Amino acid sequence: MRGKVWAAVTQVFKMPMALIRRMITKLISRVLMSTLPSPKMAGQTIGDCNRRKMVVGLGNPGMNGSRHSVGMAVLTTLTERLGVPDSWRSDRQVSGEVIVTQLQDIQLILLRPKLLMNVNGVSVAKAASKYLISPEHILLIHDELDKPLGKFGIKHGGSARGHNGVRSCVDCLHTDVMPRLRIGIGRPSGKTPVDRYVLGRFSQEEQNVLDSVMKQSVDVLLTYITNSQPQTSPAEGRRASRKNNARTLSPPQDTTEEQKQN
């Protein structure tokens, strides 16, 4: 018996650190997801639910101004455009801060997770459960290494492409159909590690570019929310079974709504 335990321990140490961190993150998410809030919109019809959407700014709480929290910065710009910048209220049931507002005939839920980026999906899944919002009506805003600063675009579902916050949302919602507004931050130059780069702050020159990008991206975001229909249903995206984690793949769809800073 002792030999089996020792063999298991040594096998763990042979695993790549990235895989170990991934396993720990999934375990933490599972614990945090053990209780979901009761639906707040009970008694609503399917039509009512289809007129309700959620926009989430992914990021790390308390790290405003960092590249990794640019999704939260865009969400702040959105609240200013909607005239509700001071309406945030803390909601312990969803582990985040929430604004409920109206945009034309759409009830809009804005969410700012209060959990670390790698487990942002817990907050998103809890809010989706509380407000009865289906995954295709949840739009994620996040930073994108593979787009240079000054570019952004909407992606209609698909893989997380290495983004831990998006991956957490995919794991917790058991699907990858959520549309995303991806804000380019570019990749680090030289030998700067990616984790240090994304947690770093924008320079003043970069911030000047970003200010314009945030305004333009909110324009695109508002048009998308009010005019678009879901690009895929949950059944057409990649959905993980709660029982056996069986997955089917759907190709991601990149938007043509991409802007470049002049």
GROMACS .gro file of N, CA and C in nm, residues 99-194:
model
  288
   99ILE      N    1  -2.478   4.520  -1.203
   99ILE     CA    2  -2.571   4.627  -1.238
   99ILE      C    3  -2.680   4.566  -1.324
  100VAL      N    4  -2.806   4.594  -1.291
  100VAL     CA    5  -2.919   4.552  -1.374
  100VAL      C    6  -2.977   4.678  -1.436
  101THR      N    7  -2.976   4.685  -1.568
  101THR     CA    8  -3.023   4.806  -1.636
  101THR      C    9  -3.101   4.767  -1.761
  102GLN      N   10  -3.152   4.866  -1.832
  102GLN     CA   11  -3.233   4.842  -1.950
  102GLN      C   12  -3.165   4.905  -2.071
  103LEU      N   13  -3.164   4.832  -2.183
  103LEU     CA   14  -3.112   4.884  -2.310
  103LEU      C   15  -3.216   4.852  -2.416
  104GLN      N   16  -3.291   4.953  -2.455
  104GLN     CA   17  -3.406   4.935  -2.543
  104GLN      C   18  -3.502   4.833  -2.478
  105ASP      N   19  -3.532   4.721  -2.547
  105ASP     CA   20  -3.622   4.622  -2.487
  105ASP      C   21  -3.546   4.507  -2.423
  106ILE      N   22  -3.416   4.528  -2.400
  106ILE     CA   23  -3.331   4.422  -2.343
  106ILE      C   24  -3.299   4.454  -2.198
  107GLN      N   25  -3.321   4.356  -2.111
  107GLN     CA   26  -3.275   4.371  -1.973
  107GLN      C   27  -3.129   4.327  -1.970
  108LEU      N   28  -3.041   4.420  -1.931
  108LEU     CA   29  -2.898   4.396  -1.938
  108LEU      C   30  -2.840   4.378  -1.798
  109ILE      N   31  -2.772   4.266  -1.779
  109ILE     CA   32  -2.703   4.238  -1.654
  109ILE      C   33  -2.554   4.261  -1.678
  110LEU      N   34  -2.494   4.351  -1.604
  110LEU     CA   35  -2.350   4.375  -1.614
  110LEU      C   36  -2.283   4.311  -1.493
  111LEU      N   37  -2.177   4.237  -1.517
  111LEU     CA   38  -2.112   4.161  -1.411
  111LEU      C   39  -1.963   4.190  -1.406
  112ARG      N   40  -1.915   4.218  -1.286
  112ARG     CA   41  -1.772   4.237  -1.261
  112ARG      C   42  -1.732   4.136  -1.152
  113PRO      N   43  -1.672   4.021  -1.191
  113PRO     CA   44  -1.637   3.918  -1.093
  113PRO      C   45  -1.543   3.970  -0.984
  114LYS      N   46  -1.560   3.918  -0.863
  114LYS     CA   47  -1.471   3.953  -0.753
  114LYS      C   48  -1.379   3.837  -0.719
  115LEU      N   49  -1.369   3.742  -0.812
  115LEU     CA   50  -1.278   3.629  -0.798
  115LEU      C   51  -1.159   3.649  -0.892
  116LEU      N   52  -1.050   3.579  -0.867
  116LEU     CA   53  -0.933   3.589  -0.954
  116LEU      C   54  -0.967   3.541  -1.094
  117MET      N   55  -0.893   3.591  -1.193
  117MET     CA   56  -0.919   3.562  -1.333
  117MET      C   57  -0.938   3.413  -1.360
  118ASN      N   58  -0.851   3.329  -1.302
  118ASN     CA   59  -0.855   3.187  -1.333
  118ASN      C   60  -0.983   3.118  -1.288
  119VAL      N   61  -1.061   3.182  -1.200
  119VAL     CA   62  -1.189   3.125  -1.155
  119VAL      C   63  -1.303   3.224  -1.179
  120ASN      N   64  -1.286   3.318  -1.271
  120ASN     CA   65  -1.393   3.411  -1.307
  120ASN      C   66  -1.520   3.338  -1.349
  121GLY      N   67  -1.503   3.221  -1.409
  121GLY     CA   68  -1.618   3.145  -1.459
  121GLY      C   69  -1.717   3.107  -1.351
  122VAL      N   70  -1.669   3.093  -1.227
  122VAL     CA   71  -1.759   3.061  -1.115
  122VAL      C   72  -1.861   3.173  -1.098
  123SER      N   73  -1.812   3.296  -1.098
  123SER     CA   74  -1.900   3.412  -1.084
  123SER      C   75  -1.998   3.421  -1.200
  124VAL      N   76  -1.949   3.395  -1.320
  124VAL     CA   77  -2.034   3.402  -1.440
  124VAL      C   78  -2.144   3.296  -1.434
  125ALA      N   79  -2.108   3.173  -1.397
  125ALA     CA   80  -2.207   3.065  -1.390
  125ALA      C   81  -2.310   3.091  -1.282
  126LYS      N   82  -2.267   3.147  -1.169
  126LYS     CA   83  -2.361   3.177  -1.061
  126LYS      C   84  -2.459   3.286  -1.104
  127ALA      N   85  -2.409   3.388  -1.171
  127ALA     CA   86  -2.496   3.496  -1.218
  127ALA      C   87  -2.593   3.444  -1.325
  128ALA      N   88  -2.544   3.356  -1.413
  128ALA     CA   89  -2.630   3.299  -1.517
  128ALA      C   90  -2.743   3.218  -1.454
  129SER      N   91  -2.711   3.147  -1.346
  129SER     CA   92  -2.812   3.068  -1.276
  129SER      C   93  -2.914   3.158  -1.206
  130LYS      N   94  -2.865   3.263  -1.142
  130LYS     CA   95  -2.954   3.352  -1.067
  130LYS      C   96  -3.048   3.429  -1.158
  131TYR      N   97  -2.996   3.478  -1.273
  131TYR     CA   98  -3.077   3.562  -1.361
  131TYR      C   99  -3.135   3.486  -1.481
  132LEU      N  100  -3.121   3.354  -1.481
  132LEU     CA  101  -3.176   3.270  -1.587
  132LEU      C  102  -3.132   3.316  -1.725
  133ILE      N  103  -3.000   3.324  -1.743
  133ILE     CA  104  -2.943   3.368  -1.871
  133ILE      C  105  -2.871   3.250  -1.935
  134SER      N  106  -2.906   3.218  -2.058
  134SER     CA  107  -2.842   3.107  -2.128
  134SER      C  108  -2.705   3.150  -2.181
  135PRO      N  109  -2.612   3.057  -2.196
  135PRO     CA  110  -2.474   3.091  -2.234
  135PRO      C  111  -2.461   3.172  -2.362
  136GLU      N  112  -2.547   3.150  -2.461
  136GLU     CA  113  -2.534   3.225  -2.587
  136GLU      C  114  -2.572   3.372  -2.569
  137HIS      N  115  -2.631   3.407  -2.456
  137HIS     CA  116  -2.666   3.546  -2.426
  137HIS      C  117  -2.568   3.609  -2.328
  138ILE      N  118  -2.455   3.544  -2.307
  138ILE     CA  119  -2.352   3.596  -2.218
  138ILE      C  120  -2.233   3.642  -2.302
  139LEU      N  121  -2.200   3.770  -2.299
  139LEU     CA  122  -2.088   3.822  -2.377
  139LEU      C  123  -1.971   3.852  -2.284
  140LEU      N  124  -1.857   3.793  -2.313
  140LEU     CA  125  -1.737   3.810  -2.231
  140LEU      C  126  -1.646   3.915  -2.294
  141ILE      N  127  -1.593   4.005  -2.213
  141ILE     CA  128  -1.495   4.104  -2.262
  141ILE      C  129  -1.361   4.069  -2.198
  142HIS      N  130  -1.258   4.052  -2.279
  142HIS     CA  131  -1.129   4.012  -2.222
  142HIS      C  132  -1.012   4.058  -2.309
  143ASP      N  133  -0.893   4.054  -2.251
  143ASP     CA  134  -0.771   4.090  -2.322
  143ASP      C  135  -0.732   3.979  -2.419
  144GLU      N  136  -0.661   4.015  -2.525
  144GLU     CA  137  -0.620   3.918  -2.627
  144GLU      C  138  -0.475   3.941  -2.667
  145LEU      N  139  -0.389   3.847  -2.635
  145LEU     CA  140  -0.246   3.856  -2.667
  145LEU      C  141  -0.221   3.854  -2.818
  146ASP      N  142  -0.303   3.780  -2.891
  146ASP     CA  143  -0.278   3.762  -3.034
  146ASP      C  144  -0.331   3.875  -3.120
  147LYS      N  145  -0.382   3.980  -3.058
  147LYS     CA  146  -0.419   4.101  -3.131
  147LYS      C  147  -0.330   4.215  -3.080
  148PRO      N  148  -0.273   4.294  -3.170
  148PRO     CA  149  -0.191   4.407  -3.124
  148PRO      C  150  -0.276   4.514  -3.058
  149LEU      N  151  -0.214   4.591  -2.973
  149LEU     CA  152  -0.284   4.702  -2.911
  149LEU      C  153  -0.338   4.795  -3.019
  150GLY      N  154  -0.466   4.833  -3.006
  150GLY     CA  155  -0.528   4.916  -3.107
  150GLY      C  156  -0.628   4.839  -3.192
  151LYS      N  157  -0.631   4.706  -3.177
  151LYS     CA  158  -0.726   4.626  -3.253
  151LYS      C  159  -0.817   4.552  -3.157
  152PHE      N  160  -0.938   4.527  -3.202
  152PHE     CA  161  -1.033   4.449  -3.123
  152PHE      C  162  -1.132   4.385  -3.217
  153GLY      N  163  -1.208   4.287  -3.169
  153GLY     CA  164  -1.307   4.222  -3.252
  153GLY      C  165  -1.395   4.131  -3.171
  154ILE      N  166  -1.508   4.095  -3.228
  154ILE     CA  167  -1.602   4.003  -3.162
  154ILE      C  168  -1.583   3.864  -3.221
  155LYS      N  169  -1.570   3.767  -3.133
  155LYS     CA  170  -1.554   3.627  -3.173
  155LYS      C  171  -1.677   3.551  -3.124
  156HIS      N  172  -1.735   3.471  -3.214
  156HIS     CA  173  -1.858   3.401  -3.182
  156HIS      C  174  -1.830   3.260  -3.131
  157GLY      N  175  -1.793   3.249  -3.004
  157GLY     CA  176  -1.769   3.118  -2.945
  157GLY      C  177  -1.637   3.056  -2.988
  158GLY      N  178  -1.621   2.928  -2.957
  158GLY     CA  179  -1.498   2.857  -2.989
  158GLY      C  180  -1.409   2.841  -2.868
  159SER      N  181  -1.288   2.792  -2.889
  159SER     CA  182  -1.197   2.760  -2.780
  159SER      C  183  -1.150   2.885  -2.707
  160ALA      N  184  -1.093   2.862  -2.587
  160ALA     CA  185  -1.045   2.973  -2.504
  160ALA      C  186  -0.913   3.029  -2.556
  161ARG      N  187  -0.844   2.956  -2.643
  161ARG     CA  188  -0.716   2.998  -2.700
  161ARG      C  189  -0.615   3.038  -2.592
  162GLY      N  190  -0.613   2.960  -2.485
  162GLY     CA  191  -0.513   2.982  -2.381
  162GLY      C  192  -0.548   3.088  -2.278
  163HIS      N  193  -0.663   3.154  -2.293
  163HIS     CA  194  -0.701   3.257  -2.196
  163HIS      C  195  -0.767   3.189  -2.075
  164ASN      N  196  -0.705   3.202  -1.958
  164ASN     CA  197  -0.752   3.129  -1.841
  164ASN      C  198  -0.890   3.173  -1.794
  165GLY      N  199  -0.922   3.302  -1.806
  165GLY     CA  200  -1.055   3.349  -1.767
  165GLY      C  201  -1.164   3.291  -1.854
  166VAL      N  202  -1.140   3.291  -1.986
  166VAL     CA  203  -1.237   3.232  -2.079
  166VAL      C  204  -1.248   3.083  -2.056
  167ARG      N  205  -1.135   3.016  -2.035
  167ARG     CA  206  -1.136   2.873  -2.009
  167ARG      C  207  -1.219   2.840  -1.885
  168SER      N  208  -1.207   2.924  -1.782
  168SER     CA  209  -1.287   2.904  -1.660
  168SER      C  210  -1.436   2.916  -1.691
  169CYS      N  211  -1.473   3.010  -1.775
  169CYS     CA  212  -1.614   3.027  -1.813
  169CYS      C  213  -1.664   2.905  -1.891
  170VAL      N  214  -1.582   2.856  -1.983
  170VAL     CA  215  -1.618   2.737  -2.061
  170VAL      C  216  -1.637   2.617  -1.969
  171ASP      N  217  -1.546   2.599  -1.873
  171ASP     CA  218  -1.556   2.487  -1.780
  171ASP      C  219  -1.680   2.496  -1.692
  172CYS      N  220  -1.708   2.615  -1.641
  172CYS     CA  221  -1.818   2.631  -1.545
  172CYS      C  222  -1.955   2.633  -1.612
  173LEU      N  223  -1.962   2.681  -1.737
  173LEU     CA  224  -2.089   2.685  -1.809
  173LEU      C  225  -2.110   2.561  -1.895
  174HIS      N  226  -2.005   2.479  -1.907
  174HIS     CA  227  -2.011   2.352  -1.983
  174HIS      C  228  -2.042   2.374  -2.130
  175THR      N  229  -1.995   2.484  -2.185
  175THR     CA  230  -2.013   2.512  -2.326
  175THR      C  231  -1.917   2.624  -2.367
  176ASP      N  232  -1.892   2.635  -2.497
  176ASP     CA  233  -1.803   2.741  -2.544
  176ASP      C  234  -1.873   2.837  -2.640
  177VAL      N  235  -2.007   2.844  -2.631
  177VAL     CA  236  -2.082   2.924  -2.729
  177VAL      C  237  -2.083   3.073  -2.697
  178MET      N  238  -2.031   3.113  -2.582
  178MET     CA  239  -2.038   3.255  -2.543
  178MET      C  240  -1.962   3.344  -2.641
  179PRO      N  241  -2.025   3.449  -2.693
  179PRO     CA  242  -1.952   3.545  -2.777
  179PRO      C  243  -1.854   3.624  -2.691
  180ARG      N  244  -1.744   3.672  -2.751
  180ARG     CA  245  -1.643   3.747  -2.675
  180ARG      C  246  -1.602   3.873  -2.751
  181LEU      N  247  -1.587   3.980  -2.678
  181LEU     CA  248  -1.526   4.101  -2.731
  181LEU      C  249  -1.381   4.097  -2.686
  182ARG      N  250  -1.290   4.077  -2.783
  182ARG     CA  251  -1.148   4.059  -2.752
  182ARG      C  252  -1.074   4.190  -2.777
  183ILE      N  253  -1.008   4.239  -2.674
  183ILE     CA  254  -0.935   4.366  -2.682
  183ILE      C  255  -0.786   4.336  -2.693
  184GLY      N  256  -0.724   4.375  -2.803
  184GLY     CA  257  -0.583   4.344  -2.825
  184GLY      C  258  -0.490   4.415  -2.727
  185ILE      N  259  -0.396   4.340  -2.672
  185ILE     CA  260  -0.292   4.399  -2.587
  185ILE      C  261  -0.153   4.367  -2.642
  186GLY      N  262  -0.145   4.284  -2.747
  186GLY     CA  263  -0.016   4.248  -2.805
  186GLY      C  264   0.062   4.154  -2.715
  187ARG      N  265   0.172   4.104  -2.768
  187ARG     CA  266   0.257   4.014  -2.692
  187ARG      C  267   0.381   4.088  -2.640
  188PRO      N  268   0.439   4.039  -2.531
  188PRO     CA  269   0.557   4.108  -2.476
  188PRO      C  270   0.677   4.097  -2.569
  189SER      N  271   0.762   4.197  -2.564
  189SER     CA  272   0.883   4.195  -2.645
  189SER      C  273   0.998   4.139  -2.562
  190GLY      N  274   1.100   4.095  -2.630
  190GLY     CA  275   1.219   4.044  -2.562
  190GLY      C  276   1.189   3.919  -2.482
  191LYS      N  277   1.247   3.911  -2.363
  191LYS     CA  278   1.234   3.792  -2.279
  191LYS      C  279   1.135   3.813  -2.164
  192THR      N  280   1.051   3.914  -2.174
  192THR     CA  281   0.953   3.940  -2.068
  192THR      C  282   0.853   3.825  -2.061
  193PRO      N  283   0.838   3.761  -1.944
  193PRO     CA  284   0.741   3.651  -1.931
  193PRO      C  285   0.599   3.701  -1.953
  194VAL      N  286   0.517   3.616  -2.013
  194VAL     CA  287   0.379   3.654  -2.043
  194VAL      C  288   0.302   3.689  -1.917
   0.00000   0.00000   0.00000
